[in-house]
Amino acid sequence: MALICRLHECAPFGRIPAESALEIENASVMTEYTAGTVIFHQKDEPSGFLYFIRSGRIDIMVETPEGVEMLVDSRTAGGYFGWTPVFTNEGYTAGARAAEDSSCLLIPKGLVLKSAEQYPIISNFFNKAIFSQVRKLYKDMVERNSMNPAAQMEAYPFQKRLSEIMSKPVITAPVTSSVRDIAVRMTESGVAAVVLTDSSGKMTGIVTERDLVRKVMSSGADSAICVRQVMSSDPYYMTPDTFMYEAATFMLRHSIRHLPVLDGESIVGMVSVQDLMRFRSQKSMLLVGGANEAKSVAELAEVYREIAKIAGVLLIENRSHAETMEILSYVHHNVIRRCFEIIRQQMLDEGYVQPDIRYCFMIMGSGGRREMLLGPDQDNGFIYEDFPQELNEAVEAFFVPFAERLVHALAEVGYHLCNGQVMVNNPMWRGRISEWRERVARWIKVPEPQRVRYSSIFFDFMPIWGDSSLCGELRETVSRLIKENPLFLFQMMELDYKHKVPLNLLDRFITHKSGENKGLLSLKENGSIFIVDCVRMYMLEKGIYAVSTLDRLDRLEELKVFNKATADHIKAAFESFTYLRIQNEIRLIEKGLPPGHFLNPDELTDQEAVLLKEAFKVAGKLQDSAKRHFSKIIGR
């Protein structure tokens, strides 16, 4: 006997007072559909009903750009369909067809909305359902595009965190122990390193077998001496959520063989070079370490060219392509940092004198958000401390030629020159901290369009080399100025809103009509940038700071700016743009073309086209929401 469900027994209507649910049920229309009946097409005008499945099975069909229907979901008794036009101002996102003889309850839209207003649990339920569509499409497509097991092994160091490979429990000993006691502990436990703790259990040092051999046995020292005399005090450590590749690069750079893992002040694990060697992918790990070992710009260019290959491996990762972006950014940062060090050393070797001042080399834009992909351009600058005017000539004599050389060296490596000249060799993008404060104040207090564009790049600044506290001081200035001049956020929104997502009223892609990008659309300029910009605006309004767009969404969710369903929805769209961008850039590189964010939508698979449309819709909705919110600043 077929299962028959009643509305008042199923979520969310089963969670409101029974008499209200029964009233809704009685005011609805019962309709029977025979197998194969099309209930509505994707492009049909909304019927004005929410459909509840009492019995049977309903297939949800998406129409591809070629007019072919594709099954994306099947729903059974107790489920719903047709909710998008009820809770949004849009049409159907898919069609519906009876897969077998089915009975449905058609609930009038007005009644649904009235009930949702009275019982928020109803709107929350369907909002969450709407928001999950992009996530499901994204997850399904990534899983279908997973590569073979050999490729998965290559990606291993990029997928694993220290919590997954560290040794535990950690062998510890009081810092007052003798060297002899420590040697006995090592032998009994079969370990090569012991963490030393104070009376409260807090880590104060580490001692290794190598320490005992070099500092005690080889020197003939008395093994009864206190281990404090031979230990390494305040050792380096990392947290459990650190990626394996980060630990490997860090340990290589600092020539350490054992790395404690701390969660707060709790010692939760230990990672050794041997641990990393057991799990590592040789090619991937050599690439990550290669940037730090490079001796010339030419060697860095070789490392840069390998990044695309690693991106191809990382594309199989099926949990979050935002993590892929973070990993690629980590490699880019190492390449940029090493390029800075090489050019700086060349300057010193040639007799240039670096003034004794505090300064910071910063990167901005996608680099500052750790959202770099395969073809990032340069967005960088210098911040100096407020040095006395008499040092200005010496500062200019060193940093002006340094900036010029650095920009061209980075271009030689592969980082394109910025079309807007947002680079350290432009005087506008270097200066004393006080000069930066004045510059940012002009942008915010008199928000002309070009100044707003500059600020959109600048606000994502991050230190890459030098005194990072200068960036911290400047960030405090930005936060204060935004708070004092909220109109600036409205101007940012207005500039952003001049560009719209590339979908027409028939839900078809809008591409460029002429020029070098004829027939193409931009995943960045018409999609992901809207999410980046809107989330940044909300962050600035709240006076908070987080590095990446997804981290910012987490903070905004904590502050109740977005509920969890909405934040997850935006994240899924952002990750979808990221996935499609990486995939597109790899394809371009394989064709011998430079990577870019423009693609031909006709080359997308049906599933990719559906995903991209849904992601564009999310970006458009966020843009509309931001416009309504920030328009309140001027009373619109």
PDB file of C-alpha atoms in Angstrom, residues 328-565:
ATOM      1  CA  LEU A 328      47.373  28.313  -4.071  1.00  0.00           C
ATOM      2  CA  SER A 329      47.596  31.653  -2.236  1.00  0.00           C
ATOM      3  CA  TYR A 330      50.026  30.127   0.244  1.00  0.00           C
ATOM      4  CA  VAL A 331      52.332  29.095  -2.595  1.00  0.00           C
ATOM      5  CA  HIS A 332      51.938  32.494  -4.311  1.00  0.00           C
ATOM      6  CA  HIS A 333      52.774  34.284  -1.059  1.00  0.00           C
ATOM      7  CA  ASN A 334      55.954  32.239  -0.686  1.00  0.00           C
ATOM      8  CA  VAL A 335      56.969  33.014  -4.259  1.00  0.00           C
ATOM      9  CA  ILE A 336      56.280  36.747  -3.833  1.00  0.00           C
ATOM     10  CA  ARG A 337      58.057  36.869  -0.472  1.00  0.00           C
ATOM     11  CA  ARG A 338      61.115  35.085  -1.849  1.00  0.00           C
ATOM     12  CA  CYS A 339      61.192  37.414  -4.866  1.00  0.00           C
ATOM     13  CA  PHE A 340      61.198  40.360  -2.464  1.00  0.00           C
ATOM     14  CA  GLU A 341      64.121  38.839  -0.545  1.00  0.00           C
ATOM     15  CA  ILE A 342      66.131  38.132  -3.690  1.00  0.00           C
ATOM     16  CA  ILE A 343      65.749  41.651  -5.104  1.00  0.00           C
ATOM     17  CA  ARG A 344      66.434  43.223  -1.716  1.00  0.00           C
ATOM     18  CA  GLN A 345      69.658  41.223  -1.372  1.00  0.00           C
ATOM     19  CA  GLN A 346      70.720  42.206  -4.891  1.00  0.00           C
ATOM     20  CA  MET A 347      70.271  45.849  -3.928  1.00  0.00           C
ATOM     21  CA  LEU A 348      72.418  45.425  -0.824  1.00  0.00           C
ATOM     22  CA  ASP A 349      75.084  43.486  -2.734  1.00  0.00           C
ATOM     23  CA  GLU A 350      75.315  46.357  -5.233  1.00  0.00           C
ATOM     24  CA  GLY A 351      76.041  48.823  -2.454  1.00  0.00           C
ATOM     25  CA  TYR A 352      72.616  50.345  -1.903  1.00  0.00           C
ATOM     26  CA  VAL A 353      72.094  51.321   1.726  1.00  0.00           C
ATOM     27  CA  GLN A 354      68.770  50.452   3.331  1.00  0.00           C
ATOM     28  CA  PRO A 355      67.756  53.143   5.825  1.00  0.00           C
ATOM     29  CA  ASP A 356      67.243  51.972   9.386  1.00  0.00           C
ATOM     30  CA  ILE A 357      63.464  52.375   9.453  1.00  0.00           C
ATOM     31  CA  ARG A 358      60.516  50.109  10.034  1.00  0.00           C
ATOM     32  CA  TYR A 359      58.619  49.295   6.871  1.00  0.00           C
ATOM     33  CA  CYS A 360      56.215  46.726   5.462  1.00  0.00           C
ATOM     34  CA  PHE A 361      55.692  45.319   1.995  1.00  0.00           C
ATOM     35  CA  MET A 362      51.980  44.590   1.626  1.00  0.00           C
ATOM     36  CA  ILE A 363      49.824  42.906  -0.977  1.00  0.00           C
ATOM     37  CA  MET A 364      46.197  43.778  -1.667  1.00  0.00           C
ATOM     38  CA  GLY A 365      43.176  42.509  -3.568  1.00  0.00           C
ATOM     39  CA  SER A 366      42.834  38.738  -3.956  1.00  0.00           C
ATOM     40  CA  GLY A 367      46.329  38.254  -2.550  1.00  0.00           C
ATOM     41  CA  GLY A 368      45.387  40.075   0.639  1.00  0.00           C
ATOM     42  CA  ARG A 369      42.292  37.856   0.994  1.00  0.00           C
ATOM     43  CA  ARG A 370      44.269  34.674   0.249  1.00  0.00           C
ATOM     44  CA  GLU A 371      42.030  34.119  -2.770  1.00  0.00           C
ATOM     45  CA  MET A 372      44.631  33.936  -5.548  1.00  0.00           C
ATOM     46  CA  LEU A 373      44.148  31.548  -8.462  1.00  0.00           C
ATOM     47  CA  LEU A 374      46.404  30.920 -11.481  1.00  0.00           C
ATOM     48  CA  GLY A 375      46.800  34.321 -13.132  1.00  0.00           C
ATOM     49  CA  PRO A 376      46.834  37.006 -10.429  1.00  0.00           C
ATOM     50  CA  ASP A 377      48.195  40.419 -11.253  1.00  0.00           C
ATOM     51  CA  GLN A 378      50.143  42.663  -8.908  1.00  0.00           C
ATOM     52  CA  ASP A 379      48.511  44.759  -6.196  1.00  0.00           C
ATOM     53  CA  ASN A 380      51.205  45.839  -3.728  1.00  0.00           C
ATOM     54  CA  GLY A 381      52.620  48.741  -1.739  1.00  0.00           C
ATOM     55  CA  PHE A 382      55.039  49.979   0.932  1.00  0.00           C
ATOM     56  CA  ILE A 383      54.170  51.380   4.343  1.00  0.00           C
ATOM     57  CA  TYR A 384      56.964  53.179   6.227  1.00  0.00           C
ATOM     58  CA  GLU A 385      57.042  54.289   9.809  1.00  0.00           C
ATOM     59  CA  ASP A 386      56.854  58.057  10.358  1.00  0.00           C
ATOM     60  CA  PHE A 387      60.578  58.683   9.905  1.00  0.00           C
ATOM     61  CA  PRO A 388      61.976  62.231  10.247  1.00  0.00           C
ATOM     62  CA  GLN A 389      62.046  64.351   7.095  1.00  0.00           C
ATOM     63  CA  GLU A 390      65.855  64.438   7.033  1.00  0.00           C
ATOM     64  CA  LEU A 391      65.796  60.699   6.189  1.00  0.00           C
ATOM     65  CA  ASN A 392      63.534  61.188   3.184  1.00  0.00           C
ATOM     66  CA  GLU A 393      66.358  61.432   0.654  1.00  0.00           C
ATOM     67  CA  ALA A 394      67.946  58.208   1.924  1.00  0.00           C
ATOM     68  CA  VAL A 395      64.583  56.429   1.922  1.00  0.00           C
ATOM     69  CA  GLU A 396      63.858  57.492  -1.645  1.00  0.00           C
ATOM     70  CA  ALA A 397      67.384  56.554  -2.758  1.00  0.00           C
ATOM     71  CA  PHE A 398      66.826  52.963  -1.665  1.00  0.00           C
ATOM     72  CA  PHE A 399      63.121  52.241  -1.934  1.00  0.00           C
ATOM     73  CA  VAL A 400      62.346  53.917  -5.294  1.00  0.00           C
ATOM     74  CA  PRO A 401      64.797  51.747  -7.316  1.00  0.00           C
ATOM     75  CA  PHE A 402      63.923  48.777  -5.096  1.00  0.00           C
ATOM     76  CA  ALA A 403      60.226  49.185  -5.912  1.00  0.00           C
ATOM     77  CA  GLU A 404      60.932  49.458  -9.635  1.00  0.00           C
ATOM     78  CA  ARG A 405      63.096  46.352  -9.669  1.00  0.00           C
ATOM     79  CA  LEU A 406      60.663  44.397  -7.515  1.00  0.00           C
ATOM     80  CA  VAL A 407      57.655  45.107  -9.738  1.00  0.00           C
ATOM     81  CA  HIS A 408      59.503  44.029 -12.880  1.00  0.00           C
ATOM     82  CA  ALA A 409      60.970  40.963 -11.155  1.00  0.00           C
ATOM     83  CA  LEU A 410      57.493  39.860 -10.100  1.00  0.00           C
ATOM     84  CA  ALA A 411      56.331  40.386 -13.685  1.00  0.00           C
ATOM     85  CA  GLU A 412      59.208  38.211 -14.868  1.00  0.00           C
ATOM     86  CA  VAL A 413      58.114  35.511 -12.445  1.00  0.00           C
ATOM     87  CA  GLY A 414      54.575  35.596 -13.860  1.00  0.00           C
ATOM     88  CA  TYR A 415      52.612  38.204 -11.886  1.00  0.00           C
ATOM     89  CA  HIS A 416      51.189  40.599 -14.462  1.00  0.00           C
ATOM     90  CA  LEU A 417      51.525  44.340 -14.067  1.00  0.00           C
ATOM     91  CA  CYS A 418      48.358  45.890 -12.673  1.00  0.00           C
ATOM     92  CA  ASN A 419      46.420  47.807 -15.341  1.00  0.00           C
ATOM     93  CA  GLY A 420      45.399  50.344 -12.706  1.00  0.00           C
ATOM     94  CA  GLN A 421      49.019  50.842 -11.578  1.00  0.00           C
ATOM     95  CA  VAL A 422      48.246  49.623  -8.042  1.00  0.00           C
ATOM     96  CA  MET A 423      51.887  48.734  -7.521  1.00  0.00           C
ATOM     97  CA  VAL A 424      54.692  49.726  -5.253  1.00  0.00           C
ATOM     98  CA  ASN A 425      56.601  51.562  -8.011  1.00  0.00           C
ATOM     99  CA  ASN A 426      53.714  54.054  -8.174  1.00  0.00           C
ATOM    100  CA  PRO A 427      54.334  56.784  -5.534  1.00  0.00           C
ATOM    101  CA  MET A 428      50.647  56.671  -4.691  1.00  0.00           C
ATOM    102  CA  TRP A 429      51.077  53.158  -3.263  1.00  0.00           C
ATOM    103  CA  ARG A 430      53.945  53.805  -0.899  1.00  0.00           C
ATOM    104  CA  GLY A 431      54.466  56.268   1.935  1.00  0.00           C
ATOM    105  CA  ARG A 432      54.727  56.900   5.649  1.00  0.00           C
ATOM    106  CA  ILE A 433      51.942  55.657   7.892  1.00  0.00           C
ATOM    107  CA  SER A 434      50.733  59.245   8.384  1.00  0.00           C
ATOM    108  CA  GLU A 435      50.640  59.757   4.607  1.00  0.00           C
ATOM    109  CA  TRP A 436      48.642  56.569   4.210  1.00  0.00           C
ATOM    110  CA  ARG A 437      46.187  57.777   6.848  1.00  0.00           C
ATOM    111  CA  GLU A 438      45.697  61.050   4.954  1.00  0.00           C
ATOM    112  CA  ARG A 439      45.297  59.206   1.655  1.00  0.00           C
ATOM    113  CA  VAL A 440      42.696  56.775   3.009  1.00  0.00           C
ATOM    114  CA  ALA A 441      40.849  59.639   4.737  1.00  0.00           C
ATOM    115  CA  ARG A 442      40.511  61.430   1.360  1.00  0.00           C
ATOM    116  CA  TRP A 443      39.125  58.280  -0.257  1.00  0.00           C
ATOM    117  CA  ILE A 444      36.551  57.768   2.462  1.00  0.00           C
ATOM    118  CA  LYS A 445      35.537  61.377   3.133  1.00  0.00           C
ATOM    119  CA  VAL A 446      35.295  62.335  -0.558  1.00  0.00           C
ATOM    120  CA  PRO A 447      34.275  59.030  -2.207  1.00  0.00           C
ATOM    121  CA  GLU A 448      34.676  59.803  -5.891  1.00  0.00           C
ATOM    122  CA  PRO A 449      34.280  56.707  -8.133  1.00  0.00           C
ATOM    123  CA  GLN A 450      38.013  56.206  -8.741  1.00  0.00           C
ATOM    124  CA  ARG A 451      38.779  56.555  -5.047  1.00  0.00           C
ATOM    125  CA  VAL A 452      36.112  53.976  -4.258  1.00  0.00           C
ATOM    126  CA  ARG A 453      37.711  51.610  -6.783  1.00  0.00           C
ATOM    127  CA  TYR A 454      41.100  52.106  -5.174  1.00  0.00           C
ATOM    128  CA  SER A 455      39.673  51.448  -1.727  1.00  0.00           C
ATOM    129  CA  SER A 456      37.999  48.209  -2.883  1.00  0.00           C
ATOM    130  CA  ILE A 457      41.460  46.877  -3.743  1.00  0.00           C
ATOM    131  CA  PHE A 458      43.264  48.465  -0.814  1.00  0.00           C
ATOM    132  CA  PHE A 459      40.931  47.399   2.006  1.00  0.00           C
ATOM    133  CA  ASP A 460      42.059  43.791   1.585  1.00  0.00           C
ATOM    134  CA  PHE A 461      45.697  44.601   2.365  1.00  0.00           C
ATOM    135  CA  MET A 462      47.961  42.112   4.138  1.00  0.00           C
ATOM    136  CA  PRO A 463      51.633  42.236   5.213  1.00  0.00           C
ATOM    137  CA  ILE A 464      53.915  39.955   3.205  1.00  0.00           C
ATOM    138  CA  TRP A 465      57.345  41.089   4.479  1.00  0.00           C
ATOM    139  CA  GLY A 466      58.582  43.466   7.161  1.00  0.00           C
ATOM    140  CA  ASP A 467      56.927  45.027  10.201  1.00  0.00           C
ATOM    141  CA  SER A 468      53.329  43.774  10.163  1.00  0.00           C
ATOM    142  CA  SER A 469      52.336  46.124  13.005  1.00  0.00           C
ATOM    143  CA  LEU A 470      52.256  48.970  10.469  1.00  0.00           C
ATOM    144  CA  CYS A 471      49.420  47.201   8.666  1.00  0.00           C
ATOM    145  CA  GLY A 472      47.681  46.759  12.000  1.00  0.00           C
ATOM    146  CA  GLU A 473      47.888  50.479  12.723  1.00  0.00           C
ATOM    147  CA  LEU A 474      46.521  51.341   9.294  1.00  0.00           C
ATOM    148  CA  ARG A 475      43.647  48.893   9.665  1.00  0.00           C
ATOM    149  CA  GLU A 476      42.582  50.636  12.882  1.00  0.00           C
ATOM    150  CA  THR A 477      42.507  53.914  10.939  1.00  0.00           C
ATOM    151  CA  VAL A 478      40.298  52.399   8.235  1.00  0.00           C
ATOM    152  CA  SER A 479      37.850  51.045  10.808  1.00  0.00           C
ATOM    153  CA  ARG A 480      37.595  54.408  12.571  1.00  0.00           C
ATOM    154  CA  LEU A 481      37.110  56.376   9.348  1.00  0.00           C
ATOM    155  CA  ILE A 482      34.378  54.041   8.060  1.00  0.00           C
ATOM    156  CA  LYS A 483      32.546  54.371  11.360  1.00  0.00           C
ATOM    157  CA  GLU A 484      32.751  58.163  11.134  1.00  0.00           C
ATOM    158  CA  ASN A 485      31.737  58.257   7.447  1.00  0.00           C
ATOM    159  CA  PRO A 486      29.048  55.618   6.819  1.00  0.00           C
ATOM    160  CA  LEU A 487      28.032  57.344   3.571  1.00  0.00           C
ATOM    161  CA  PHE A 488      31.147  55.821   2.030  1.00  0.00           C
ATOM    162  CA  LEU A 489      29.588  52.347   2.256  1.00  0.00           C
ATOM    163  CA  PHE A 490      26.581  53.580   0.291  1.00  0.00           C
ATOM    164  CA  GLN A 491      28.939  54.906  -2.394  1.00  0.00           C
ATOM    165  CA  MET A 492      30.708  51.535  -2.527  1.00  0.00           C
ATOM    166  CA  MET A 493      27.369  49.817  -2.965  1.00  0.00           C
ATOM    167  CA  GLU A 494      26.245  52.242  -5.668  1.00  0.00           C
ATOM    168  CA  LEU A 495      29.397  51.633  -7.708  1.00  0.00           C
ATOM    169  CA  ASP A 496      29.065  47.880  -7.327  1.00  0.00           C
ATOM    170  CA  TYR A 497      25.384  47.911  -8.269  1.00  0.00           C
ATOM    171  CA  LYS A 498      26.113  49.435 -11.681  1.00  0.00           C
ATOM    172  CA  HIS A 499      27.154  45.953 -12.766  1.00  0.00           C
ATOM    173  CA  LYS A 500      24.657  43.094 -12.808  1.00  0.00           C
ATOM    174  CA  VAL A 501      24.805  39.319 -13.123  1.00  0.00           C
ATOM    175  CA  PRO A 502      24.773  38.154 -16.774  1.00  0.00           C
ATOM    176  CA  LEU A 503      21.348  36.474 -16.934  1.00  0.00           C
ATOM    177  CA  ASN A 504      18.400  37.736 -18.961  1.00  0.00           C
ATOM    178  CA  LEU A 505      14.682  37.420 -18.219  1.00  0.00           C
ATOM    179  CA  LEU A 506      14.613  34.063 -20.021  1.00  0.00           C
ATOM    180  CA  ASP A 507      17.350  32.773 -17.713  1.00  0.00           C
ATOM    181  CA  ARG A 508      19.927  32.725 -20.502  1.00  0.00           C
ATOM    182  CA  PHE A 509      23.525  33.883 -20.248  1.00  0.00           C
ATOM    183  CA  ILE A 510      24.376  37.407 -21.400  1.00  0.00           C
ATOM    184  CA  THR A 511      27.797  37.554 -23.050  1.00  0.00           C
ATOM    185  CA  HIS A 512      29.959  40.396 -24.385  1.00  0.00           C
ATOM    186  CA  LYS A 513      28.720  41.569 -27.784  1.00  0.00           C
ATOM    187  CA  SER A 514      32.027  42.849 -29.165  1.00  0.00           C
ATOM    188  CA  GLY A 515      35.735  43.178 -28.498  1.00  0.00           C
ATOM    189  CA  GLU A 516      38.275  40.535 -27.530  1.00  0.00           C
ATOM    190  CA  ASN A 517      35.791  38.964 -25.098  1.00  0.00           C
ATOM    191  CA  LYS A 518      32.943  38.672 -27.601  1.00  0.00           C
ATOM    192  CA  GLY A 519      30.767  35.665 -26.769  1.00  0.00           C
ATOM    193  CA  LEU A 520      32.324  35.346 -23.298  1.00  0.00           C
ATOM    194  CA  LEU A 521      31.263  36.216 -19.761  1.00  0.00           C
ATOM    195  CA  SER A 522      33.350  36.866 -16.658  1.00  0.00           C
ATOM    196  CA  LEU A 523      33.126  34.596 -13.650  1.00  0.00           C
ATOM    197  CA  LYS A 524      34.871  37.302 -11.620  1.00  0.00           C
ATOM    198  CA  GLU A 525      33.526  40.660 -12.781  1.00  0.00           C
ATOM    199  CA  ASN A 526      29.955  39.400 -13.199  1.00  0.00           C
ATOM    200  CA  GLY A 527      29.848  36.932 -10.326  1.00  0.00           C
ATOM    201  CA  SER A 528      32.307  36.306  -7.524  1.00  0.00           C
ATOM    202  CA  ILE A 529      33.261  39.980  -7.185  1.00  0.00           C
ATOM    203  CA  PHE A 530      29.694  40.803  -6.129  1.00  0.00           C
ATOM    204  CA  ILE A 531      29.980  38.354  -3.240  1.00  0.00           C
ATOM    205  CA  VAL A 532      33.448  39.615  -2.299  1.00  0.00           C
ATOM    206  CA  ASP A 533      32.377  43.283  -2.404  1.00  0.00           C
ATOM    207  CA  CYS A 534      29.078  42.871  -0.551  1.00  0.00           C
ATOM    208  CA  VAL A 535      30.593  40.757   2.208  1.00  0.00           C
ATOM    209  CA  ARG A 536      33.425  43.296   2.579  1.00  0.00           C
ATOM    210  CA  MET A 537      30.908  46.136   2.921  1.00  0.00           C
ATOM    211  CA  TYR A 538      29.065  44.362   5.724  1.00  0.00           C
ATOM    212  CA  MET A 539      32.396  43.610   7.420  1.00  0.00           C
ATOM    213  CA  LEU A 540      33.481  47.251   7.258  1.00  0.00           C
ATOM    214  CA  GLU A 541      30.130  48.380   8.609  1.00  0.00           C
ATOM    215  CA  LYS A 542      30.544  46.117  11.638  1.00  0.00           C
ATOM    216  CA  GLY A 543      34.129  47.263  12.244  1.00  0.00           C
ATOM    217  CA  ILE A 544      35.487  43.716  12.234  1.00  0.00           C
ATOM    218  CA  TYR A 545      38.285  42.078  10.276  1.00  0.00           C
ATOM    219  CA  ALA A 546      38.788  38.646   8.767  1.00  0.00           C
ATOM    220  CA  VAL A 547      41.087  37.692   5.903  1.00  0.00           C
ATOM    221  CA  SER A 548      39.081  35.634   3.408  1.00  0.00           C
ATOM    222  CA  THR A 549      35.538  36.081   2.142  1.00  0.00           C
ATOM    223  CA  LEU A 550      34.425  32.832   3.776  1.00  0.00           C
ATOM    224  CA  ASP A 551      36.013  33.795   7.110  1.00  0.00           C
ATOM    225  CA  ARG A 552      34.209  37.127   6.878  1.00  0.00           C
ATOM    226  CA  LEU A 553      30.919  35.326   6.310  1.00  0.00           C
ATOM    227  CA  ASP A 554      31.565  33.261   9.435  1.00  0.00           C
ATOM    228  CA  ARG A 555      32.114  36.426  11.461  1.00  0.00           C
ATOM    229  CA  LEU A 556      28.997  38.052  10.025  1.00  0.00           C
ATOM    230  CA  GLU A 557      26.986  34.950  10.862  1.00  0.00           C
ATOM    231  CA  GLU A 558      28.252  35.169  14.453  1.00  0.00           C
ATOM    232  CA  LEU A 559      27.047  38.774  14.554  1.00  0.00           C
ATOM    233  CA  LYS A 560      23.609  37.743  13.204  1.00  0.00           C
ATOM    234  CA  VAL A 561      24.048  39.776  10.016  1.00  0.00           C
ATOM    235  CA  PHE A 562      23.284  36.549   8.128  1.00  0.00           C
ATOM    236  CA  ASN A 563      21.624  33.454   9.469  1.00  0.00           C
ATOM    237  CA  LYS A 564      23.389  30.133   8.965  1.00  0.00           C
ATOM    238  CA  ALA A 565      21.272  29.099   5.991  1.00  0.00           C
TER     239      ALA A 565
END
